[in-house]
XYZ file of N, CA and C in Angstrom:
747
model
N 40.874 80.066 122.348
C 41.758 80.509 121.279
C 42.613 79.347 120.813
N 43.078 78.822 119.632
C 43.618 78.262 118.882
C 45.036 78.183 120.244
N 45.337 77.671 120.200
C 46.389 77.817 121.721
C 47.455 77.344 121.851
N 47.833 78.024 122.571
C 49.300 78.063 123.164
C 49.524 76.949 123.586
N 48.028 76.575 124.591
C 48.756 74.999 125.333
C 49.064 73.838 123.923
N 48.405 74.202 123.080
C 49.104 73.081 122.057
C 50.206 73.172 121.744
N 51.174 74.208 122.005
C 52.735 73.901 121.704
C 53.340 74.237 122.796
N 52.569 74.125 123.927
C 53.243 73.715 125.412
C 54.216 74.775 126.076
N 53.162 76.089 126.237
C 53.724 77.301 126.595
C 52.893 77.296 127.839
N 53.659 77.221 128.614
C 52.774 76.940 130.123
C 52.106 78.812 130.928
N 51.091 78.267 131.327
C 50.166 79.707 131.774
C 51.433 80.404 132.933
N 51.131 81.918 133.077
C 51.853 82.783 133.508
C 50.541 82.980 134.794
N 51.181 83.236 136.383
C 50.743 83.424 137.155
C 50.455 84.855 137.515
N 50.632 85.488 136.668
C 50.351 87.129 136.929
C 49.127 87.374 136.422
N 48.491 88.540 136.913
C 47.032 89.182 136.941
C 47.277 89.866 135.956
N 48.167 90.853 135.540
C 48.167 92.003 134.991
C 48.650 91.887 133.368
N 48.734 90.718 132.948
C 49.098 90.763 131.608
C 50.080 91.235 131.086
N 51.536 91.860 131.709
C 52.323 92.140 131.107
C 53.880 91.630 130.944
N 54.307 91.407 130.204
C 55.595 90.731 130.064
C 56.985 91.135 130.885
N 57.400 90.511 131.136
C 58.944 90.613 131.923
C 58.951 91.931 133.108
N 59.246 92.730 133.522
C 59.616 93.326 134.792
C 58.352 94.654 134.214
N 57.185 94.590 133.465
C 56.327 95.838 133.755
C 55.580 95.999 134.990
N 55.239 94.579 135.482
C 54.539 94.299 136.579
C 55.089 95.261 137.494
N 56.706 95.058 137.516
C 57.166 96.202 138.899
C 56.826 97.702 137.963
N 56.952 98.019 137.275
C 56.827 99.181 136.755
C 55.801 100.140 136.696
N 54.752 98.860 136.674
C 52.869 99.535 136.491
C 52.750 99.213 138.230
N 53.485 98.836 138.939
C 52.966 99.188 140.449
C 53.995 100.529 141.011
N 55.240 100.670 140.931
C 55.844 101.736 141.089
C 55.188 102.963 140.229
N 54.328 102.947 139.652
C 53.667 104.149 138.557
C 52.725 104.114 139.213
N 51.919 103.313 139.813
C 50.771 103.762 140.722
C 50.872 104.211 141.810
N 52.308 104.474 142.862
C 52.648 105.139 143.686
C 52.765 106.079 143.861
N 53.018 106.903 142.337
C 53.975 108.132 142.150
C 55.298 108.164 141.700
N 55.354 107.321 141.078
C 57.277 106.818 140.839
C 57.357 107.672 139.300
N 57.432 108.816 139.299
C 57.239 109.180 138.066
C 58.285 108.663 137.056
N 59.198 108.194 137.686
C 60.736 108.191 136.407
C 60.178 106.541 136.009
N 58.960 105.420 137.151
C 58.802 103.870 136.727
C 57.487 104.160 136.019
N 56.580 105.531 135.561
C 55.954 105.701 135.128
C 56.530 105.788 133.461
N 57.612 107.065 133.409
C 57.962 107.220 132.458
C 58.722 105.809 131.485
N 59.286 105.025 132.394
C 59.973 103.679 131.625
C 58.929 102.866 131.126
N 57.662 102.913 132.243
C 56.728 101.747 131.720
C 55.724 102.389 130.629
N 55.956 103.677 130.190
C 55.116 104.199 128.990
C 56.131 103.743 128.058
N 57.456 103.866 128.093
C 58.388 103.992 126.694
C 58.507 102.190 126.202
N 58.213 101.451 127.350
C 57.830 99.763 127.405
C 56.654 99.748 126.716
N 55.678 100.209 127.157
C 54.586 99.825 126.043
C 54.463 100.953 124.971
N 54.946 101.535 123.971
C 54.966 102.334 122.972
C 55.276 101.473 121.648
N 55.201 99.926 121.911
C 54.461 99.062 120.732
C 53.723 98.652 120.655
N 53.164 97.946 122.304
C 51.694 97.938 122.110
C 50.791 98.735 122.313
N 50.792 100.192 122.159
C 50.386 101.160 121.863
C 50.296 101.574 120.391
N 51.479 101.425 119.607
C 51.113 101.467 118.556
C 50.362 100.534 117.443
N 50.840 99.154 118.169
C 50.344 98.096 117.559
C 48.487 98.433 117.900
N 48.152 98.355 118.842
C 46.489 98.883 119.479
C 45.957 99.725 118.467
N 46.869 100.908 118.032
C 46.194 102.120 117.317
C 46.306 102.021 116.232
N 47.177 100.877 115.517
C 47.186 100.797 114.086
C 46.228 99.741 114.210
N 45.720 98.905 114.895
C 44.906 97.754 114.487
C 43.632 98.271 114.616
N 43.375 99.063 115.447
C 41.931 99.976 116.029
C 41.102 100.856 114.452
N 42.464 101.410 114.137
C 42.574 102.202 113.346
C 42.045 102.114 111.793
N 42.750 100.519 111.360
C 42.767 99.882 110.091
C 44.149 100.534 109.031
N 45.192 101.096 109.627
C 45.899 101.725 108.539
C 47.297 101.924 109.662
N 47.975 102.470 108.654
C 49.493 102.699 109.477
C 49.857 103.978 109.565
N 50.591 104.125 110.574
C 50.418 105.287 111.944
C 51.948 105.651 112.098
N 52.395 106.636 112.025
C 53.688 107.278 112.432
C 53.731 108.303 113.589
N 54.281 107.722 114.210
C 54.536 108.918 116.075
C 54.325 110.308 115.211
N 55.419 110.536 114.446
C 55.823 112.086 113.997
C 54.605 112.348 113.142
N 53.673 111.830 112.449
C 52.741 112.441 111.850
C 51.067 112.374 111.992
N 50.433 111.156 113.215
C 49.553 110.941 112.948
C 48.995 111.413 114.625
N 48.210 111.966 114.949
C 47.363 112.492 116.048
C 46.748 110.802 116.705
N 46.607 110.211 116.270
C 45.787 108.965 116.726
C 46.915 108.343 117.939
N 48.003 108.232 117.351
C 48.987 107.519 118.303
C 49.487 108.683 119.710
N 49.100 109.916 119.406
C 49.476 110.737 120.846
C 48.241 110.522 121.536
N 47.035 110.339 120.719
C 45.945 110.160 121.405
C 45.827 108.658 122.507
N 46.171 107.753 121.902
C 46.537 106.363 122.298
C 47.694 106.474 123.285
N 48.423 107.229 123.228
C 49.593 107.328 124.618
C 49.151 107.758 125.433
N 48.679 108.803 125.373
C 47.805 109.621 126.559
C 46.309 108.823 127.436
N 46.136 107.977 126.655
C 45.290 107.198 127.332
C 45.874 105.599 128.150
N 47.064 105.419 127.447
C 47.248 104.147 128.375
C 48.307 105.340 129.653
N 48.770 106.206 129.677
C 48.465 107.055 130.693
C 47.963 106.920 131.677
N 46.133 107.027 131.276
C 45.409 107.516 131.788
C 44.980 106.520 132.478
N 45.344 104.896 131.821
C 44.993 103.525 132.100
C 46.186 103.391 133.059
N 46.694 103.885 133.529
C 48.122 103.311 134.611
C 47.184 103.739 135.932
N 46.494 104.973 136.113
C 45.963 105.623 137.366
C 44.733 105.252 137.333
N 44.280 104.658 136.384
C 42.492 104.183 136.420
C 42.363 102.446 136.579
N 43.571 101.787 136.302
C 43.602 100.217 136.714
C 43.868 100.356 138.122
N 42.759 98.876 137.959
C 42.596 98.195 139.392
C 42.903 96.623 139.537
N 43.684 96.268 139.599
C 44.336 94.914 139.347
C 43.415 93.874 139.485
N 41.921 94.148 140.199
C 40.964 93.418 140.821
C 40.132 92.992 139.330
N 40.505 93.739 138.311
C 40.072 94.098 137.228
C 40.518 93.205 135.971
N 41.908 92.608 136.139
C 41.842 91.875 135.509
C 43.381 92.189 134.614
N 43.451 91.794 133.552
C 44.405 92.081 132.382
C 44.853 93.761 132.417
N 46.068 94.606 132.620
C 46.395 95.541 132.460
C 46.010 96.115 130.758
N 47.329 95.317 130.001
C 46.962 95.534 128.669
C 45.482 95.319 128.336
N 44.377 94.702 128.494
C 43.353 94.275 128.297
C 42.695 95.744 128.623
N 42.734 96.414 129.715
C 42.213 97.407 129.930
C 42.600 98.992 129.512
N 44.385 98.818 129.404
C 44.292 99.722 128.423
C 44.182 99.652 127.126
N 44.036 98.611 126.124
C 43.337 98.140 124.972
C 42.129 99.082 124.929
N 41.337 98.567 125.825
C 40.045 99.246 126.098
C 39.851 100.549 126.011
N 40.845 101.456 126.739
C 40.569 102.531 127.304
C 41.006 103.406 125.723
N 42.266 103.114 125.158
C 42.677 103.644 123.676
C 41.503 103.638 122.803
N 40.865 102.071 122.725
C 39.612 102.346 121.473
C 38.812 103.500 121.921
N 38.319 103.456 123.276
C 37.594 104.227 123.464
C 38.158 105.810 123.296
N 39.403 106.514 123.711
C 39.293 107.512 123.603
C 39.640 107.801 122.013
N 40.130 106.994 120.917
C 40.290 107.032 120.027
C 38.763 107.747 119.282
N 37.803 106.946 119.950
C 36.465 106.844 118.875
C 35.833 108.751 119.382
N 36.379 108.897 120.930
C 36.649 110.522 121.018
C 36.775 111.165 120.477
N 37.828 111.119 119.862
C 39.256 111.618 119.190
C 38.567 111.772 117.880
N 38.472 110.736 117.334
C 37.243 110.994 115.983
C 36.130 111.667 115.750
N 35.376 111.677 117.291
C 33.988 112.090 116.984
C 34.153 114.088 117.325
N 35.228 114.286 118.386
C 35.861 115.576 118.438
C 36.267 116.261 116.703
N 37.115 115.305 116.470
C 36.963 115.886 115.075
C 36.112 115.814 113.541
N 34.998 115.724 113.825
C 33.804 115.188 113.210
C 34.049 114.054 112.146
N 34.820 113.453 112.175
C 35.359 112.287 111.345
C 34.380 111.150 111.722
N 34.498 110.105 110.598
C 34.072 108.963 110.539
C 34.704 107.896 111.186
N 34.706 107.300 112.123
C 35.319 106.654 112.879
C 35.343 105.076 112.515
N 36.392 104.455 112.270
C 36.250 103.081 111.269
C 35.540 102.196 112.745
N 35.049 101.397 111.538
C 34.200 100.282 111.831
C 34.959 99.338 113.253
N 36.412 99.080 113.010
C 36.927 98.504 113.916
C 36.944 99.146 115.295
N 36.217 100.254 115.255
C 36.201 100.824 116.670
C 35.394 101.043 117.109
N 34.220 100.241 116.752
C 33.088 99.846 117.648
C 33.103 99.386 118.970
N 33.355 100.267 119.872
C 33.874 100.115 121.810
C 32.166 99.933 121.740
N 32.048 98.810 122.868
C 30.899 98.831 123.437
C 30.525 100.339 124.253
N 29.411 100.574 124.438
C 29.125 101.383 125.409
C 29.008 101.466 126.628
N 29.191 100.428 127.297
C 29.263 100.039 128.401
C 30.662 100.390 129.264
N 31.640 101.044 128.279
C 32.787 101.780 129.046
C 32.559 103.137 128.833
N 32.898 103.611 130.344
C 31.916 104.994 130.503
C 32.990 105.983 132.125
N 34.190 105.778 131.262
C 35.214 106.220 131.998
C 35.444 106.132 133.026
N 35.217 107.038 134.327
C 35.675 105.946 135.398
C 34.299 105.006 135.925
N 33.100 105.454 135.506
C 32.268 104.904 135.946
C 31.901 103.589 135.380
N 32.551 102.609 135.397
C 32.941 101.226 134.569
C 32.277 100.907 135.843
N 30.886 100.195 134.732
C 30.285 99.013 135.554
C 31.061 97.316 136.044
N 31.329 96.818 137.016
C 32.218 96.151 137.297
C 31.823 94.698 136.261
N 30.579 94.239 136.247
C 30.557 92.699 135.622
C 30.489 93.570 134.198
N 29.927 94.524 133.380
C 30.072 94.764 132.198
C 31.276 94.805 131.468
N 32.520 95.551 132.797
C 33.729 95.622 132.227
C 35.006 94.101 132.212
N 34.269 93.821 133.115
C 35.304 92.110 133.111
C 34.731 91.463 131.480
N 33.522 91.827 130.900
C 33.427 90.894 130.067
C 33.495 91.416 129.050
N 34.037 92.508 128.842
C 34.395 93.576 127.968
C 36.092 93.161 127.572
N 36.543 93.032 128.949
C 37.982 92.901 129.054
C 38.366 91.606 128.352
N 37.631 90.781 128.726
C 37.882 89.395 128.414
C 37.595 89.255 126.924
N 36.514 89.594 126.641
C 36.838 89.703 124.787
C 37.851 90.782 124.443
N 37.817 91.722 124.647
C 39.214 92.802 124.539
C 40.882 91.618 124.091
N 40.883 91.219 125.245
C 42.120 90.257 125.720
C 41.977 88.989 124.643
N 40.924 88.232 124.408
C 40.643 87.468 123.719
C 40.885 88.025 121.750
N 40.501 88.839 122.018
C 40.514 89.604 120.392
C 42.236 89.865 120.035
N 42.440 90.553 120.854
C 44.196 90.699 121.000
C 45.182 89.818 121.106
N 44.855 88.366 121.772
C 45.561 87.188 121.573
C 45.291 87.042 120.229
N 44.325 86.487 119.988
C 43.633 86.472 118.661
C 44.592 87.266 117.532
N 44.933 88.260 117.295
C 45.191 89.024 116.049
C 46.922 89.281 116.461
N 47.014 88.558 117.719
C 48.789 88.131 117.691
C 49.362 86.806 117.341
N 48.081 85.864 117.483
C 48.448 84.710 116.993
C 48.715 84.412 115.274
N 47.746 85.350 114.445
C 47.345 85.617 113.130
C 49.026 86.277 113.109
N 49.326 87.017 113.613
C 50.988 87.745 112.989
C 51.588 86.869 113.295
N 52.026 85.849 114.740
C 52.639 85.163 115.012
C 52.420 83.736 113.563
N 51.639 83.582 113.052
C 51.281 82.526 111.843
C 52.103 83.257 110.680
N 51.228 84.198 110.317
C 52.218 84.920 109.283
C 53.437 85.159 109.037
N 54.412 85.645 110.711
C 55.776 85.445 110.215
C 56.124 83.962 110.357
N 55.463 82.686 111.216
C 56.179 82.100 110.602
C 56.225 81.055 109.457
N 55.131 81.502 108.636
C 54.857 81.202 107.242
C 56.159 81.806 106.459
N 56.853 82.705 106.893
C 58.035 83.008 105.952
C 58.982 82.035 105.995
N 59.020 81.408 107.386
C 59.724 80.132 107.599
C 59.476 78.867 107.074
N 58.311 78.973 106.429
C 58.012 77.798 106.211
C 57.433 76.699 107.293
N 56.677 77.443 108.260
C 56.234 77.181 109.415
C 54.875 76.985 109.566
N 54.025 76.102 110.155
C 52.694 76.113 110.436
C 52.480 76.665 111.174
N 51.222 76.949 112.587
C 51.009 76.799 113.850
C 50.902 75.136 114.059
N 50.535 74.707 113.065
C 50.345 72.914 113.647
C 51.702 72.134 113.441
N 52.402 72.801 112.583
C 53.892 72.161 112.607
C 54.440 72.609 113.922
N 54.186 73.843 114.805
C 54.678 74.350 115.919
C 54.257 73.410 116.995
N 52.804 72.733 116.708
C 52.261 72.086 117.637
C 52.888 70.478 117.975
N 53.380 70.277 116.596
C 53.663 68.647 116.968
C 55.454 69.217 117.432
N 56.007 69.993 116.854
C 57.438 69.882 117.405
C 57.812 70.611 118.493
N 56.524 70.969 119.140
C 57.179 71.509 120.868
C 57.564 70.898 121.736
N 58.933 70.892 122.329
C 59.811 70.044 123.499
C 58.572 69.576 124.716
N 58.681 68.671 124.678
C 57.971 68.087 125.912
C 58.359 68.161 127.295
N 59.838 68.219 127.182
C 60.584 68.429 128.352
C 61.141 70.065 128.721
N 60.467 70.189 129.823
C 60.450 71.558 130.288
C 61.880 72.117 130.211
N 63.077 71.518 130.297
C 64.370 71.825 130.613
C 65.052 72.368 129.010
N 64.587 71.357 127.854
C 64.189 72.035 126.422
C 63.350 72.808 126.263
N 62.301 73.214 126.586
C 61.769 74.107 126.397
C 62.494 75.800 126.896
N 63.082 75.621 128.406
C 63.689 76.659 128.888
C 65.099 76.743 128.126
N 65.891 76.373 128.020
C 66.899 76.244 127.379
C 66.969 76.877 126.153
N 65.696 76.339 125.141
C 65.509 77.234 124.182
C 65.150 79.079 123.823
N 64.058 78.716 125.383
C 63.686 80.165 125.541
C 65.283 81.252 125.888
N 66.379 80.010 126.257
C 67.401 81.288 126.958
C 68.131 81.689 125.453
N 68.033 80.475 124.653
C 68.937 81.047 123.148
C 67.969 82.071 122.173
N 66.962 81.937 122.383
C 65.836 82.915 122.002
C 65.813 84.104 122.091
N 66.292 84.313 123.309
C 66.476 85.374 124.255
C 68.348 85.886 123.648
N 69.002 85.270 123.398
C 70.458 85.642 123.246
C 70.660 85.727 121.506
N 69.788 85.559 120.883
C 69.308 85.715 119.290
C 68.702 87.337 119.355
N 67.502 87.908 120.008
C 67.071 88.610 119.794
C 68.181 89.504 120.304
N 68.837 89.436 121.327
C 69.888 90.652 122.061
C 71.176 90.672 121.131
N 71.455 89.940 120.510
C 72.501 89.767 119.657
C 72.043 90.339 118.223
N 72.140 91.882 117.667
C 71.818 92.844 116.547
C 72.393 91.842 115.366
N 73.172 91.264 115.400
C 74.192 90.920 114.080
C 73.475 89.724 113.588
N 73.215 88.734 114.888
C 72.094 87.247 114.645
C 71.263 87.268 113.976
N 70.701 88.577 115.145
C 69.118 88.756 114.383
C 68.795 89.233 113.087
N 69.685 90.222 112.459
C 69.571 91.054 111.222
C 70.120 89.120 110.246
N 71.121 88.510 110.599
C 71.347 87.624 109.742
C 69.913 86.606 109.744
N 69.265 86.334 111.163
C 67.835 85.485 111.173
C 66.908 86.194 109.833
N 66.696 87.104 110.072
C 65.997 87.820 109.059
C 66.220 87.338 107.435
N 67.307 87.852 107.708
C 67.404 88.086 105.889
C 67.836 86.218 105.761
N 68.384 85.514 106.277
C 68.755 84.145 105.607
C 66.713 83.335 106.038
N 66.916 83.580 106.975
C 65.396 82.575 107.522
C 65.833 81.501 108.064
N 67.345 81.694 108.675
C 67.931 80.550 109.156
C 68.230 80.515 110.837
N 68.531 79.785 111.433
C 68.958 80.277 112.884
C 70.423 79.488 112.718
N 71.147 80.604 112.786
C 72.486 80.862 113.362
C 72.948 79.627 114.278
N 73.047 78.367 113.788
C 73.079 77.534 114.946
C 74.651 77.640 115.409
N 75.457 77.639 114.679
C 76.727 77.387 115.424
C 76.847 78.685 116.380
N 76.725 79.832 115.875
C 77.261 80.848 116.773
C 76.226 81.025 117.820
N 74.970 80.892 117.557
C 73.737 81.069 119.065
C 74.220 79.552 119.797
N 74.497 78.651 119.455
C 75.145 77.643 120.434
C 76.093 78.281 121.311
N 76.921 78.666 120.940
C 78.419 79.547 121.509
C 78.070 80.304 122.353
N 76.848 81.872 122.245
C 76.502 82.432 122.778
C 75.370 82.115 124.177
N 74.384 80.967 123.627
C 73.429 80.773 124.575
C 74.021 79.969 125.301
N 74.914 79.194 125.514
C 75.303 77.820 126.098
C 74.777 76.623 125.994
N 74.191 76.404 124.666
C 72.752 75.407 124.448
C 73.617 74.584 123.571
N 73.449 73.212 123.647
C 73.828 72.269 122.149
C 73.432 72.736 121.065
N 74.207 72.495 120.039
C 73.594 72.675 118.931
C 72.649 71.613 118.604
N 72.775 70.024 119.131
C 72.132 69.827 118.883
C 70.497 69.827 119.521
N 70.215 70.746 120.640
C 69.015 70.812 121.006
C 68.551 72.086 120.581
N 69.079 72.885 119.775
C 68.784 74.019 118.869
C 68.223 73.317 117.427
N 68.967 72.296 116.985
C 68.570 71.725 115.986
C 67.261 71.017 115.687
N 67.296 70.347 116.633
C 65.847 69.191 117.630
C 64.386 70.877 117.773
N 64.930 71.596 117.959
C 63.485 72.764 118.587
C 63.609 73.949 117.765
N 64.152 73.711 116.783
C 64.524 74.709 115.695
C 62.639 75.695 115.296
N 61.552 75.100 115.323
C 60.938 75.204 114.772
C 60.152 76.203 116.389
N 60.189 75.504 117.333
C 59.807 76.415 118.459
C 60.512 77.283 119.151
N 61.845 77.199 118.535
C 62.889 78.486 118.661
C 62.388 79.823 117.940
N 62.120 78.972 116.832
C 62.169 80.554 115.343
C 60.506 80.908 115.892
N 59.727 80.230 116.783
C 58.231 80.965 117.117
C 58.648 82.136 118.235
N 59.745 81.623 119.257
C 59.995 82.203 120.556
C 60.673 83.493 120.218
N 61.328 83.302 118.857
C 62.422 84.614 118.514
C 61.180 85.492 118.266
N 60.336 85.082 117.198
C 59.480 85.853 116.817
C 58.468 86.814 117.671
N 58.080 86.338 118.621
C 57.301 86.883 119.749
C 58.311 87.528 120.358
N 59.201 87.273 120.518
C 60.301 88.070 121.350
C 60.721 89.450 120.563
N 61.065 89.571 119.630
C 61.605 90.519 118.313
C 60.284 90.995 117.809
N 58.745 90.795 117.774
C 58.098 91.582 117.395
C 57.202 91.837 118.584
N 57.505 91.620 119.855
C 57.244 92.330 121.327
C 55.711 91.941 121.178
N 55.081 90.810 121.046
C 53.866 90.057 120.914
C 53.484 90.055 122.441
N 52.887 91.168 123.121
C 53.080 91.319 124.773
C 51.740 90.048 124.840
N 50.765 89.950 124.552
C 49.723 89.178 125.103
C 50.582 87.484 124.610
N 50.855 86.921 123.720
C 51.975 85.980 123.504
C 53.230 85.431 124.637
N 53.405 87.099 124.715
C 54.889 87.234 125.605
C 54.579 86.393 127.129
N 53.247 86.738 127.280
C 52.862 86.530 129.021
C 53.492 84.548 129.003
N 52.998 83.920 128.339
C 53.605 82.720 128.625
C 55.017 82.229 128.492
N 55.927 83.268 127.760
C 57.234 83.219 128.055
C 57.952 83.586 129.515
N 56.801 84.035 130.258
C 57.878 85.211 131.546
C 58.433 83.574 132.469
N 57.140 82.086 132.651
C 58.171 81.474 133.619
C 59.310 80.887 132.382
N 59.765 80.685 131.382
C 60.904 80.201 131.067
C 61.875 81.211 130.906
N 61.513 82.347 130.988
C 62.483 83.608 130.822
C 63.159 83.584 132.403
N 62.001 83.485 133.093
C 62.582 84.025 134.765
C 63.658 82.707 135.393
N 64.229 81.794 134.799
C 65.202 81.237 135.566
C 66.609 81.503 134.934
């Protein structure tokens, strides 16, 4: 994939593909933890929706469209049917949504769009083991893929490349983290972020104040800041995975 390591987002040591504290969440849900079940469904209820609007080809509202209860109920169903041996969490419930989606369609004698061509080779629990790793892996691959394409797009509003992202990523890990912490204090800060938006600017004096960062090393990484906000603020979970080691110190 067009990549990450070119703007020097270092690989995440987790199996399960998911961003910041789901890992504890999707293992307390496989215990029986019903209340770390219920948090880690209301955690992924964007990339759930994001899955079912992209699966889909069109846009999807909780309150009106059957496709997205259908898509909840299956990454559900993907919390008690993953096997970590397996690979990517999200990757597999990716999987498991197209598939019951194309259900969901064929239950209601509908035409089921083109984008939801699930191989056949997923066959509920009876998932052949090498068919489904390589199922997963394009799954996972397709989904980086069509986050990197949004991740380009917003930051084309900036006036941003991916290859302008590539030559101005901090080389030095201590800039790189540093940035990720004002990134992080941009998106939690409602007033920043609504002003990031509408100006297309980053707030340098006051996210200095707040993150504890120079302004001038906000200024210097301005361009791999406004990528980090972006993945952060539009919850880019397959993206997200290479933020968790600069998030976790």
């Amino acid at each position: 994939m067009l990549g990450m390591a070119t703007w020097a987002l270092p690989e995440t040591a987790g199996i399960t593909g998911l961003p910041e504290d789901l890992e504890r969440l999707l293992a307390g849900a496989q215990t029986g933890n019903r209340a770390l079940r219920e948090e880690l469904i209301a955690a992924c209820r964007p990339f759930v929706a994001r899955t079912a609007r992209q699966a889909t080809g069109r846009p999807l509202q909780w309150e009106n469209d059957d496709e997205l209860s259908v898509a909840l109920v299956a990454l559900d169903e993907a919390i008690d049917l993953y096997d970590p041996a397996r690979g990517s969490f999200l990757a597999f419930a990716r999987l498991l949504i197209k598939r019951r989606l194309v259900d969901h369609f064929r239950r209601e004698g509908r035409q089921r769009p083109s984008s939801l061509d699930v191989e056949a080779e997923l066959e509920d629990r009876a998932l052949v083991r090498q068919s489904y790793l390589e199922l997963a892996r394009r799954e996972e691959a397709a989904a980086r893929g069509e986050e990197l394409q949004e991740l380009a797009r917003e930051l084309a509003s900036f006036g941003i490349s991916l290859a302008d992202l590539a030559e101005a990523a901090p080389t030095r890990e201590d800039a790189r983290r540093n940035l990720a912490r004002a990134a992080l204090a941009l998106v939690r800060d409602p007033a920043l972020l609504r002003r990031f938006h509408k100006t297309r600017q980053v707030p340098l004096r006051e996210l200095a104040e707040r993150a504890g960062v120079s302004r001038k090393t906000l200024e210097r990484g301005r361009k791999y800041l406004i990528a980090l906000v972006i993945i952060l603020d539009r919850d880019l979970v397959f993206l997200k995975e290479y933020l968790k080691p600069l998030l976790s110190s």
